[in-house]
Each structure stands twice: as C-alpha cells, then as structure tokens.
Short mmCIF file of C-alpha atoms and ligand atoms in Angstrom, two decimals:
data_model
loop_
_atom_site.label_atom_id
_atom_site.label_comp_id
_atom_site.label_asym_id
_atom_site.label_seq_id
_atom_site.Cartn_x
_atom_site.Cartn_y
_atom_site.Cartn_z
CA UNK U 3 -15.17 -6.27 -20.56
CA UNK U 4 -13.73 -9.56 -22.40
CA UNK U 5 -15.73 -10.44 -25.10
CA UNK U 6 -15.61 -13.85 -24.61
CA UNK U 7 -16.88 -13.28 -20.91
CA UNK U 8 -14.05 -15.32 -19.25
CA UNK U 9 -12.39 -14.46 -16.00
CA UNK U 10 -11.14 -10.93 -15.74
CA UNK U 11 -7.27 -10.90 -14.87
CA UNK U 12 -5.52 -8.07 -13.56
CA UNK U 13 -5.22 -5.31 -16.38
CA UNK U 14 -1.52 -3.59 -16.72
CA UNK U 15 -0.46 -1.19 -18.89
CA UNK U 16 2.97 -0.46 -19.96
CA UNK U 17 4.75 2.69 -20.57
CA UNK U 18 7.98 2.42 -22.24
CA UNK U 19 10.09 3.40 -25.50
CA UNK U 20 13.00 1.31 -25.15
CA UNK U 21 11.82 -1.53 -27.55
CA UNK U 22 13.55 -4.29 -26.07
CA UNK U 23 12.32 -3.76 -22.53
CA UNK U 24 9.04 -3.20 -23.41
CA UNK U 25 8.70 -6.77 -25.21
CA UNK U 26 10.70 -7.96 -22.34
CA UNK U 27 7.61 -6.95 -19.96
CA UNK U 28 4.81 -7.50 -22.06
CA UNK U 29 6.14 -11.30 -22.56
CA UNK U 30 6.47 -11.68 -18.51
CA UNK U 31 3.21 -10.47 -17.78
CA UNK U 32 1.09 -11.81 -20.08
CA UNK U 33 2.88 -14.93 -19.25
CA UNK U 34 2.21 -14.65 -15.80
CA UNK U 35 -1.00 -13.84 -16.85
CA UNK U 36 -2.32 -10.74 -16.59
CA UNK U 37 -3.50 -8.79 -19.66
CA UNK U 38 -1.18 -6.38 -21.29
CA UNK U 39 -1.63 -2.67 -22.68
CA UNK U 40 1.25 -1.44 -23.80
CA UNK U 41 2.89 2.28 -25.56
CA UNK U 42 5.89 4.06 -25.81
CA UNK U 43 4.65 7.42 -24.85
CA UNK U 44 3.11 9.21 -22.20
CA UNK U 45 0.20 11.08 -24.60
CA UNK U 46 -0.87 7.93 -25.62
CA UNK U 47 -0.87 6.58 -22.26
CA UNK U 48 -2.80 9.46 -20.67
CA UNK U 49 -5.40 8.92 -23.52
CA UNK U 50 -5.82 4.96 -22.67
CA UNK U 51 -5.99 5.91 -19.03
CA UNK U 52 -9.64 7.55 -20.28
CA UNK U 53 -10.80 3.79 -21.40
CA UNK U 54 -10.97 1.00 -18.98
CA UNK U 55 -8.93 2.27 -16.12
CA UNK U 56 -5.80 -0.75 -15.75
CA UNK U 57 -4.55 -2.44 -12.26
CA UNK U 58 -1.14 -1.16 -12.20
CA UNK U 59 1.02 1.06 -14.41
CA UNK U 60 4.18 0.58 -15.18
CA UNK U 61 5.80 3.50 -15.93
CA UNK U 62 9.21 4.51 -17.46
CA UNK U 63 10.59 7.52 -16.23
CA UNK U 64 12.31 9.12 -18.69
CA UNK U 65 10.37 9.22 -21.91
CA UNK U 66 10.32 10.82 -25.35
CA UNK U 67 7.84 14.53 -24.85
CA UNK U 68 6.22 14.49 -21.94
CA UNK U 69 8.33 12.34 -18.95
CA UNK U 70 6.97 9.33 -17.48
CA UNK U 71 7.46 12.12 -14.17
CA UNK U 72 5.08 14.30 -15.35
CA UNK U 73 2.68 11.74 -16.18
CA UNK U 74 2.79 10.48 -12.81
CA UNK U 75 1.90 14.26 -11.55
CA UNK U 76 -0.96 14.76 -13.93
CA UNK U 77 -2.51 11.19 -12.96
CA UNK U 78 -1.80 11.64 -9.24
CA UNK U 79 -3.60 15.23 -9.76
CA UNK U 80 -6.47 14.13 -10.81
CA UNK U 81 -9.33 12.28 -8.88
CA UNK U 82 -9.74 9.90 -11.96
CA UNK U 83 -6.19 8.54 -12.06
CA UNK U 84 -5.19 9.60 -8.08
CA UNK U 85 -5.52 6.14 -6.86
CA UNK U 86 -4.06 3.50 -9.31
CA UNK U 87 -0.94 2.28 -8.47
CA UNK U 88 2.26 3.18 -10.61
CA UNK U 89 5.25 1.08 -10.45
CA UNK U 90 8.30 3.64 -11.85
CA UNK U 91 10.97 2.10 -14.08
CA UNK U 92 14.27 3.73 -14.15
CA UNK U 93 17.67 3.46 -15.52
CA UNK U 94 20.54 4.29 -12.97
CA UNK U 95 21.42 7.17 -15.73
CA UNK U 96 18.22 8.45 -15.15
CA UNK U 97 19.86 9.77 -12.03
CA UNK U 98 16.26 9.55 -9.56
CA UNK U 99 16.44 7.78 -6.53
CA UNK U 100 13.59 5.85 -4.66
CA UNK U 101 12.74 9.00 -2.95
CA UNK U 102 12.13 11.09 -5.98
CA UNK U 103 9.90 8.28 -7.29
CA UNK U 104 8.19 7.89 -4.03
CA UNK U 105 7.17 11.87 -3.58
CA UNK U 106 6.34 11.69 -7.29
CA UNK U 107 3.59 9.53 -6.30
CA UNK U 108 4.71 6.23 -7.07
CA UNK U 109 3.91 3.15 -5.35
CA UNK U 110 6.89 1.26 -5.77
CA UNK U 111 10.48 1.75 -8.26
CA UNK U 112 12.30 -0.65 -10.35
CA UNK U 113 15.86 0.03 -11.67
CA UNK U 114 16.83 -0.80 -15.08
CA UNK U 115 18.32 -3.57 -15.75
CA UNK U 116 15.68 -5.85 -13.74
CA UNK U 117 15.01 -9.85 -13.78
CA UNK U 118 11.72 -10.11 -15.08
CA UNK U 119 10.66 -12.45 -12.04
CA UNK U 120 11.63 -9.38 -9.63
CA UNK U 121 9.11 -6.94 -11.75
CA UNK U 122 6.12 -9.73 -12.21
CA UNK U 123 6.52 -10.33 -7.76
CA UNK U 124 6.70 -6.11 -7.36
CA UNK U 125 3.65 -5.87 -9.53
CA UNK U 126 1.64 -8.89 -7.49
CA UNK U 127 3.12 -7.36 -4.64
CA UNK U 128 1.37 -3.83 -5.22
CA UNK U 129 -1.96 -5.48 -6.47
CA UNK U 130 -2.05 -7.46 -3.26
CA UNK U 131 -1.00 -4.95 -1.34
CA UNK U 132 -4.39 -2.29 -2.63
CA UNK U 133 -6.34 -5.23 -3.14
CA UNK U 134 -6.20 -7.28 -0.04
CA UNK U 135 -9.81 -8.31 -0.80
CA UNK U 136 -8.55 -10.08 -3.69
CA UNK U 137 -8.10 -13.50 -1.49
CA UNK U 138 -11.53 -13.49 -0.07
CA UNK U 139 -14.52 -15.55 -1.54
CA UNK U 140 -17.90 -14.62 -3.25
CA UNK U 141 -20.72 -12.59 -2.14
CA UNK U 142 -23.95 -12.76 -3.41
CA UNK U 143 -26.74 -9.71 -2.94
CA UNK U 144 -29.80 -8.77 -4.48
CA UNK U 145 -28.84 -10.56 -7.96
CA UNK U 146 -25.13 -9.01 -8.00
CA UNK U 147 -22.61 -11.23 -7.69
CA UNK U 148 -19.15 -10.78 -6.81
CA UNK U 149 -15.74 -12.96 -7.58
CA UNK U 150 -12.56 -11.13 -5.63
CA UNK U 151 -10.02 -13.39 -6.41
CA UNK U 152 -11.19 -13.51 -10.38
CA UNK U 153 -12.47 -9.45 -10.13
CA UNK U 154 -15.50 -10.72 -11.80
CA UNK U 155 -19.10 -8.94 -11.30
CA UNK U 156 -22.03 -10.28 -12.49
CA UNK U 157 -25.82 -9.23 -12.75
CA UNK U 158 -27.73 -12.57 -13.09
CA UNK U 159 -25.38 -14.05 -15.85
CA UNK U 160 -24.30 -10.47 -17.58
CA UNK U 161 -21.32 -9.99 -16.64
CA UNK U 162 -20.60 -6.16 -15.29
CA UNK U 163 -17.45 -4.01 -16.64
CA UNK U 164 -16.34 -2.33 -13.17
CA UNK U 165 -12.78 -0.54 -12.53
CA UNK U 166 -10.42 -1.37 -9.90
CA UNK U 167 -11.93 1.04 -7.71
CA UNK U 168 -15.41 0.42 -8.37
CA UNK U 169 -15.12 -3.32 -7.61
CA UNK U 170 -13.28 -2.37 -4.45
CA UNK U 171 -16.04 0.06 -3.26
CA UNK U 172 -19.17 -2.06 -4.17
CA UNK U 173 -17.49 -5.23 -2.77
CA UNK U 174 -16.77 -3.26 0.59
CA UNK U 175 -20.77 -2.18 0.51
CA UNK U 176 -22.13 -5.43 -0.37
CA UNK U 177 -20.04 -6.95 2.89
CA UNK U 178 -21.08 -4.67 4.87
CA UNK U 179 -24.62 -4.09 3.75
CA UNK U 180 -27.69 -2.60 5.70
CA UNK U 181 -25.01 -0.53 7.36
CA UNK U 182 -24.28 3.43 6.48
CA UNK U 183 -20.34 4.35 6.48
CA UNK U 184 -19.35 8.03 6.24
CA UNK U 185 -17.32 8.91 3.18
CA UNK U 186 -13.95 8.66 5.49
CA UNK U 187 -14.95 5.53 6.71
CA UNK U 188 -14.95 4.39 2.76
CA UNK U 189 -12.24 6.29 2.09
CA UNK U 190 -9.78 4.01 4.80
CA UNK U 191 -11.66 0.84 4.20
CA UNK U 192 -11.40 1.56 -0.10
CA UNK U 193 -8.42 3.72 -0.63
CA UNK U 194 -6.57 1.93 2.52
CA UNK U 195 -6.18 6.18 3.84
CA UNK U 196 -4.19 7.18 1.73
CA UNK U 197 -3.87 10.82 2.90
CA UNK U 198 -4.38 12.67 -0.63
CA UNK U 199 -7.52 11.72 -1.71
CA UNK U 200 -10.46 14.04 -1.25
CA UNK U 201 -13.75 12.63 0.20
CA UNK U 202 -15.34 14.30 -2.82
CA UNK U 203 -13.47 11.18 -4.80
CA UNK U 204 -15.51 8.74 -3.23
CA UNK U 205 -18.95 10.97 -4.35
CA UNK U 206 -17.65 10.37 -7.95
CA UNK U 207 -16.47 6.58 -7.80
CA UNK U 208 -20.52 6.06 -6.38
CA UNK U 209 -22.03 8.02 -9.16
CA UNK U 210 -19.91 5.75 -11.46
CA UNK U 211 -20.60 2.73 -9.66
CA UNK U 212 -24.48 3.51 -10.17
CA UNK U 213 -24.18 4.34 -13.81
CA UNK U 214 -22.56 1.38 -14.21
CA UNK U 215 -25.28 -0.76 -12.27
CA UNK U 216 -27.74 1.45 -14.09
CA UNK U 217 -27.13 -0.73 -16.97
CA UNK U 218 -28.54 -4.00 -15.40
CA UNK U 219 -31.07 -2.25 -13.49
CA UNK U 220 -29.27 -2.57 -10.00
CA UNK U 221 -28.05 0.86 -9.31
CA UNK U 222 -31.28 1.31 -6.36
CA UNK U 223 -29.02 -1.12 -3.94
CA UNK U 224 -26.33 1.81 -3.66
CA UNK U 225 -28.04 3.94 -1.90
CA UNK U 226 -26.88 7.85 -0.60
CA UNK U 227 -28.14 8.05 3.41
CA UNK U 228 -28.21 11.98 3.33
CA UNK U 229 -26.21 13.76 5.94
CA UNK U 230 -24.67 10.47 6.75
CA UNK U 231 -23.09 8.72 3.95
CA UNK U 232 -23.80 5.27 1.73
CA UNK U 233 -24.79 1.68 2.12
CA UNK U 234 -25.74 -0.92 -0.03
CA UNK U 235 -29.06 -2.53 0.54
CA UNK U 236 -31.43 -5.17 -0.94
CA UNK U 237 -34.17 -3.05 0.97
CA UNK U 238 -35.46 -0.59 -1.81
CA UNK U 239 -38.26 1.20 0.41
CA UNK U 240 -35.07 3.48 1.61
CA UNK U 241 -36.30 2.25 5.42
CA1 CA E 325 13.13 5.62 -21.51
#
C-alpha cells in the first residue's frame, strides 16, 4: 500500500543486468506512470516476488546465476507466481525465438534493442489484455469499495492492500453478488482459462482475499457455498 494513500498505479518490476537498459526502462515506465521495482538478478527477484506481488514482469532472459528462463519456470510452477504476466526481454544473441519464450510461459517477448514506446504499449497491452475490468467503473457493497480503472479498494476510507489477483477475484464477486460460481466458473471469468491453473489456486487466492478483508472486518461477505463454490454477499445469515 502507498503510504500517502493516493491512487494505486500498475506495479512492474524489472529484471535486468545490463545497466543501461535497465535505466532505460525504469525511466519509460515510471514516466508513463506506473511504479517501478527494479534488480539485476533473478534471486533477488524471486525474493521481491514474496512482497507485494507486481502487475507485470519484465524479464531478461539471459541473466547472471540463475536465467531469467528458469525464473520464468519456477514462477509459472508455482500457484503463487502462475498467473502474473511476464513480458521476456531478449537479445537476438540470446538465440530464443518467440516460441521458446511463449512455451516458457511468457505472455509476450521483446527483442533487444527496443524503442521504449514499443515496450511501455506491450506492457499496457498485457495489463489490458488480463485486466479487461480495468475500464469499468466503481462498485460499492457492504462498505467495500472498488476503483478498476485506479485498482483502488477501500473499506470505509482505509484503503485495502489487494494483489492483482485478489482485486480481480473480489471485483468479479462483488458484480456478481448473491450468486454462487463454481471454482471453474472463477477460474474463466478471473484467470480468463488459462488452461494451467489448478482450481485448488482459486481456494488459496479466497483464503487470501479473506485474510486480507479480515483486517477491516469484511472477510464474512466472501462466503464458501459448500459443495458448490463462492459468492460474495452483504447477507451474513449464510441464507
Ligand atoms: Ca542479460
């Protein structure tokens, strides 16, 4: 959460140990706007993963120890990491094609050199493209309040630190409350199908969700429908 409780932009973090093309991103984005984590190796990046997960990852593919490859593996196997997007950066020496990157896991390739204005429009491109819900309005439930386009959540006037995926799945419940969807129906309407993930995934992004709400005392509305799946309701009677 931003201290100073202003709009939340889109979080990305940058993987890279070339110097100069690391500064070269970090200037376009945050200039664009979005707020910029950045490292030259993939250790380090695995650890800041643990924190606030980011939006997008931009990820060079040949790195220092372990490759920006094998990062992509370890966050793609695990349920955690399995669902935020990964933009790979490589140099033509680097000798991978877009296929390689693709069955790797990534969600879209860049090749070195690159205009910056090309690699700010792929990242918008691949937030817009998991976050469609990004361009729709407010919705107001029970006290929780939620911005799309500004990925803000508030309780009252506290303003609520949710990931990516959490904001995706609790704005998805609270427009479509009262209603009980199966854990497939989440996973096409949250994860957009994407074959790979388990329905066990969506099991742990609720329990997160609620230990998040926990916090403001709003973690009843997310409620498990046994045998059936979850809804979100302002009813608290479980009827
Ligand atoms: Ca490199």
């Amino acid at each position: 959460m931003h201290a100073n409780g202003h709009t939340m932009s889109a979080r990305i973090l940058v993987v890279e140990d070339e110097p100069a093309v690391n500064e070269l991103i970090v200037i376009n984005l945050s200039h664009a706007g979005f707020e910029v984590v950045t490292t030259d190796d993939a250790e380090t990046a695995w650890n800041m993963l643990s924190g606030t997960p980011p939006d997008v990852v931009l990820l060079d593919w040949m790195l220092p120890g372990i490759s920006g490859f094998q990062l992509i593996r370890h966050m793609r196997a695990d349920s955690r990491w399995r669902d935020v997007p990964v933009i790979m950066l490589t140099a033509r020496t680097d000798e991978v094609d877009k296929i390689s990157a693709l069955e790797a896991g990534a969600d879209d390739y860049i090749t070195k050199p690159f205009s910056p204005r090309e690699m700010v429009a792929r990242v918008k491109a691949v937030l817009r493209r998991r976050d469609p819900q990004m361009l729709e309005g407010s919705v107001e439930l029970g006290g929780l309040r939620l911005v799309p386009h500004a990925r803000k959540a508030l309780a009252g006037d506290a303003l609520i630190s949710l990931g990516p995926t959490e904001f995706r799945l609790l704005h998805f419940l609270m427009t479509h409350a009262e209603r009980v969807h199966s854990r497939g129906q989440l996973l096409d309407y949250v994860w957009g199908g994407r074959s790979h993930i388990e329905e066990r995934t969506v099991d742990v992004h609720i329990r997160r969700l609620r230990s998040i709400l926990e916090d403001h005392s709003m973690d009843a509305m997310v409620q498990t429908v046994r045998g059936m799946g979850y809804r979100f309701s302002t009813r608290l009677d479980g009827a």
